[in-house]
């Protein structure tokens, strides 16, 4: 019984730290101190340590000898690589999903687009964006690939969310591209739908990397 309780506490701590990392509350390179987190959350150091190991496996935390844990910093080349993985996996998933996709899937995706249009939900953009893509790929019935893809999304979400919040143009273009993808899926046009998806992911990638390079040149 105690072992089950510890695992539950670990998951609660991991969920809280993951949320802070993906929202930007914990910034890349920032140290995550076990003692401080344990005190703040009212738990022992054991579930905090286990949660950090879990997040390390997800790529969100880096455990450094003699320094402890810090939020993983991704280089532009690593971010570009993760986007390439996204294109490969999501194209494959979407192509398999379209023949099984239903109107209820598409309506759910459109509701998520509407939620993302609401400025009050901007802090939840990453979660909503993942739910949008997940909804479209679920009919493919590829649960193992979906788990891998979720991890890829989590690793680049904090960067994408920052990009989306920089300008209204970025937000509006994302909304238009999402709706175009849904429309193509509704028409069962797999070739067009996958092409639109690839263009969408590539556009986010190019804009994000351009802003990261620009930011580095100013520092």
Protein backbone atom coordinates (compact mmCIF):
# COMPACT_ATOMS: atom_id res chain seq x y z
CA UNK A 1 0.00 0.00 0.00
CA UNK A 2 2.79 2.44 0.89
CA UNK A 3 4.48 1.76 -2.44
CA UNK A 4 1.28 2.64 -4.34
CA UNK A 5 0.90 5.86 -2.32
CA UNK A 6 4.49 6.87 -3.09
CA UNK A 7 3.99 6.29 -6.80
CA UNK A 8 0.82 8.41 -6.73
CA UNK A 9 2.64 11.21 -4.91
CA UNK A 10 5.48 10.98 -7.43
CA UNK A 11 3.02 11.42 -10.29
CA UNK A 12 1.43 14.43 -8.59
CA UNK A 13 4.85 16.07 -8.13
CA UNK A 14 5.89 15.20 -11.70
CA UNK A 15 2.66 16.69 -13.08
CA UNK A 16 3.18 19.92 -11.13
CA UNK A 17 6.82 20.30 -12.22
CA UNK A 18 5.94 19.46 -15.81
CA UNK A 19 3.23 22.13 -15.79
CA UNK A 20 5.69 24.72 -14.43
CA UNK A 21 8.30 23.86 -17.06
CA UNK A 22 5.85 23.93 -19.96
CA UNK A 23 4.26 27.21 -18.80
CA UNK A 24 7.66 28.87 -18.49
CA UNK A 25 7.40 29.30 -14.73
CA UNK A 26 10.54 27.16 -14.52
CA UNK A 27 12.88 28.41 -17.25
CA UNK A 28 15.45 26.45 -19.24
CA UNK A 29 18.71 26.08 -17.33
CA UNK A 30 17.04 26.91 -14.01
CA UNK A 31 17.93 24.70 -11.06
CA UNK A 32 15.17 22.64 -9.47
CA UNK A 33 15.99 22.16 -5.79
CA UNK A 34 14.60 19.00 -4.24
CA UNK A 35 14.41 20.41 -0.72
CA UNK A 36 12.54 23.55 -1.80
CA UNK A 37 10.05 21.61 -3.94
CA UNK A 38 9.44 19.04 -1.18
CA UNK A 39 8.78 21.80 1.37
CA UNK A 40 6.53 23.77 -0.97
CA UNK A 41 4.43 20.75 -1.95
CA UNK A 42 4.41 19.23 1.55
CA UNK A 43 5.98 15.92 0.57
CA UNK A 44 9.21 14.10 1.38
CA UNK A 45 12.26 14.30 -0.85
CA UNK A 46 11.78 10.71 -2.07
CA UNK A 47 8.81 11.36 -4.41
CA UNK A 48 10.47 14.59 -5.58
CA UNK A 49 13.62 12.68 -6.50
CA UNK A 50 11.57 10.01 -8.30
CA UNK A 51 9.57 12.70 -10.12
CA UNK A 52 12.79 14.35 -11.33
CA UNK A 53 14.00 11.01 -12.67
CA UNK A 54 10.69 10.59 -14.50
CA UNK A 55 11.00 14.04 -16.04
CA UNK A 56 14.60 13.32 -16.98
CA UNK A 57 13.37 10.28 -18.95
CA UNK A 58 10.91 12.61 -20.70
CA UNK A 59 13.72 15.02 -21.60
CA UNK A 60 12.39 17.94 -19.54
CA UNK A 61 14.92 17.72 -16.70
CA UNK A 62 18.69 17.17 -16.77
CA UNK A 63 20.34 15.65 -13.70
CA UNK A 64 23.86 17.03 -13.33
CA UNK A 65 26.48 15.47 -11.03
CA UNK A 66 27.21 17.61 -7.97
CA UNK A 67 24.73 20.24 -9.17
CA UNK A 68 21.37 18.50 -8.93
CA UNK A 69 18.52 18.98 -11.37
CA UNK A 70 17.95 21.74 -13.90
CA UNK A 71 15.41 22.39 -16.63
CA UNK A 72 16.73 21.01 -19.90
CA UNK A 73 17.93 23.60 -22.39
CA UNK A 74 17.44 22.62 -26.03
CA UNK A 75 19.78 23.91 -28.71
CA UNK A 76 18.20 25.21 -31.94
CA UNK A 77 19.53 22.15 -33.78
CA UNK A 78 17.77 19.86 -31.28
CA UNK A 79 14.52 21.79 -31.64
CA UNK A 80 14.79 21.51 -35.44
CA UNK A 81 15.35 17.76 -35.11
CA UNK A 82 12.26 17.35 -32.92
CA UNK A 83 10.18 19.17 -35.52
CA UNK A 84 11.50 16.78 -38.16
CA UNK A 85 10.41 13.87 -35.96
CA UNK A 86 7.00 15.51 -35.63
CA UNK A 87 6.61 15.70 -39.40
CA UNK A 88 7.55 12.07 -39.92
CA UNK A 89 5.33 10.67 -37.16
CA UNK A 90 2.37 13.00 -37.62
CA UNK A 91 2.21 12.59 -41.39
CA UNK A 92 2.15 8.82 -40.97
CA UNK A 93 -0.44 8.97 -38.18
CA UNK A 94 -2.71 11.43 -39.97
CA UNK A 95 -2.64 9.50 -43.22
CA UNK A 96 -3.79 6.37 -41.37
CA UNK A 97 -6.35 8.31 -39.35
CA UNK A 98 -8.22 10.05 -42.17
CA UNK A 99 -9.98 6.97 -43.53
CA UNK A 100 -11.39 6.28 -40.04
CA UNK A 101 -12.02 9.86 -38.93
CA UNK A 102 -15.60 10.76 -38.03
CA UNK A 103 -17.57 14.00 -37.85
CA UNK A 104 -17.43 13.77 -34.07
CA UNK A 105 -13.59 13.83 -34.19
CA UNK A 106 -13.69 16.84 -36.51
CA UNK A 107 -16.22 18.72 -34.39
CA UNK A 108 -14.07 18.09 -31.30
CA UNK A 109 -11.05 19.46 -33.17
CA UNK A 110 -13.00 22.58 -34.17
CA UNK A 111 -14.05 23.17 -30.56
CA UNK A 112 -10.36 23.10 -29.62
CA UNK A 113 -9.60 25.67 -32.34
CA UNK A 114 -12.32 27.89 -30.82
CA UNK A 115 -10.75 27.50 -27.38
CA UNK A 116 -7.34 28.48 -28.75
CA UNK A 117 -8.90 31.61 -30.27
CA UNK A 118 -9.89 32.74 -26.78
CA UNK A 119 -7.14 35.05 -25.44
CA UNK A 120 -8.02 34.00 -21.89
CA UNK A 121 -6.80 30.50 -22.74
CA UNK A 122 -3.39 31.52 -24.13
CA UNK A 123 -1.57 30.01 -21.14
CA UNK A 124 -3.19 26.70 -22.04
CA UNK A 125 -2.19 26.91 -25.71
CA UNK A 126 0.25 23.99 -25.50
CA UNK A 127 -2.26 21.62 -23.91
CA UNK A 128 -5.01 22.66 -26.30
CA UNK A 129 -2.70 22.36 -29.31
CA UNK A 130 -1.72 18.84 -28.28
CA UNK A 131 -5.39 17.88 -27.78
CA UNK A 132 -6.16 19.22 -31.27
CA UNK A 133 -3.50 17.08 -32.92
CA UNK A 134 -4.25 14.08 -30.71
CA UNK A 135 -7.95 14.26 -31.66
CA UNK A 136 -7.08 14.07 -35.37
CA UNK A 137 -4.62 11.19 -34.97
CA UNK A 138 -6.60 9.03 -32.52
CA UNK A 139 -8.58 7.28 -35.30
CA UNK A 140 -5.28 5.82 -36.58
CA UNK A 141 -5.25 3.59 -33.47
CA UNK A 142 -1.49 3.81 -32.97
CA UNK A 143 -1.18 4.16 -29.15
CA UNK A 144 2.58 3.46 -28.96
CA UNK A 145 3.35 6.12 -31.57
CA UNK A 146 0.97 8.53 -29.82
CA UNK A 147 2.97 8.20 -26.59
CA UNK A 148 6.22 8.97 -28.42
CA UNK A 149 4.61 11.92 -30.17
CA UNK A 150 3.26 13.29 -26.87
CA UNK A 151 6.79 13.33 -25.48
CA UNK A 152 8.07 15.20 -28.54
CA UNK A 153 5.29 17.78 -28.18
CA UNK A 154 6.03 18.23 -24.48
CA UNK A 155 9.70 18.89 -25.17
CA UNK A 156 9.09 21.69 -27.66
CA UNK A 157 5.81 23.03 -26.29
CA UNK A 158 7.40 25.71 -24.09
CA UNK A 159 9.21 27.13 -27.12
CA UNK A 160 6.15 26.95 -29.37
CA UNK A 161 3.93 28.61 -26.76
CA UNK A 162 6.41 31.47 -26.47
CA UNK A 163 6.41 31.85 -30.25
CA UNK A 164 2.62 31.88 -30.42
CA UNK A 165 2.32 34.57 -27.74
CA UNK A 166 4.78 36.91 -29.48
CA UNK A 167 2.40 38.19 -32.16
CA UNK A 168 -1.28 38.02 -33.03
CA UNK A 169 -0.26 37.12 -36.59
CA UNK A 170 1.29 33.88 -35.33
CA UNK A 171 -1.91 33.00 -33.51
CA UNK A 172 -4.22 33.82 -36.41
CA UNK A 173 -2.11 31.92 -38.91
CA UNK A 174 -2.14 28.86 -36.62
CA UNK A 175 -5.95 29.06 -36.36
CA UNK A 176 -6.34 29.29 -40.14
CA UNK A 177 -3.95 26.41 -40.76
CA UNK A 178 -5.65 24.23 -38.14
CA UNK A 179 -9.06 24.85 -39.73
CA UNK A 180 -7.72 24.11 -43.22
CA UNK A 181 -6.35 20.79 -41.95
CA UNK A 182 -9.75 19.90 -40.47
CA UNK A 183 -11.54 20.88 -43.70
CA UNK A 184 -9.27 18.65 -45.79
CA UNK A 185 -9.80 15.76 -43.38
CA UNK A 186 -13.57 16.29 -43.59
CA UNK A 187 -13.29 15.97 -47.37
CA UNK A 188 -11.30 12.74 -46.88
CA UNK A 189 -8.52 14.21 -48.99
CA UNK A 190 -5.54 12.55 -47.34
CA UNK A 191 -2.93 13.92 -49.73
CA UNK A 192 -4.00 17.55 -49.24
CA UNK A 193 -4.57 17.13 -45.49
CA UNK A 194 -1.09 15.70 -44.90
CA UNK A 195 0.50 18.39 -47.10
CA UNK A 196 -1.29 21.12 -45.11
CA UNK A 197 -0.16 19.50 -41.86
CA UNK A 198 3.47 19.40 -43.03
CA UNK A 199 3.31 23.05 -44.13
CA UNK A 200 1.85 24.02 -40.75
CA UNK A 201 4.56 22.24 -38.73
CA UNK A 202 7.31 23.59 -40.99
CA UNK A 203 6.02 27.14 -40.68
CA UNK A 204 6.01 26.99 -36.87
CA UNK A 205 9.50 25.48 -36.95
CA UNK A 206 10.95 28.14 -39.29
CA UNK A 207 9.41 31.06 -37.41
CA UNK A 208 10.45 29.71 -34.03
CA UNK A 209 14.05 29.03 -35.06
CA UNK A 210 14.32 32.46 -36.68
CA UNK A 211 13.21 34.10 -33.43
CA UNK A 212 15.59 31.99 -31.36
CA UNK A 213 18.55 32.94 -33.58
CA UNK A 214 17.49 36.59 -33.42
CA UNK A 215 17.25 36.42 -29.64
CA UNK A 216 20.70 34.83 -29.32
CA UNK A 217 22.27 37.53 -31.50
CA UNK A 218 20.93 40.19 -29.13
CA UNK A 219 22.31 38.52 -26.01
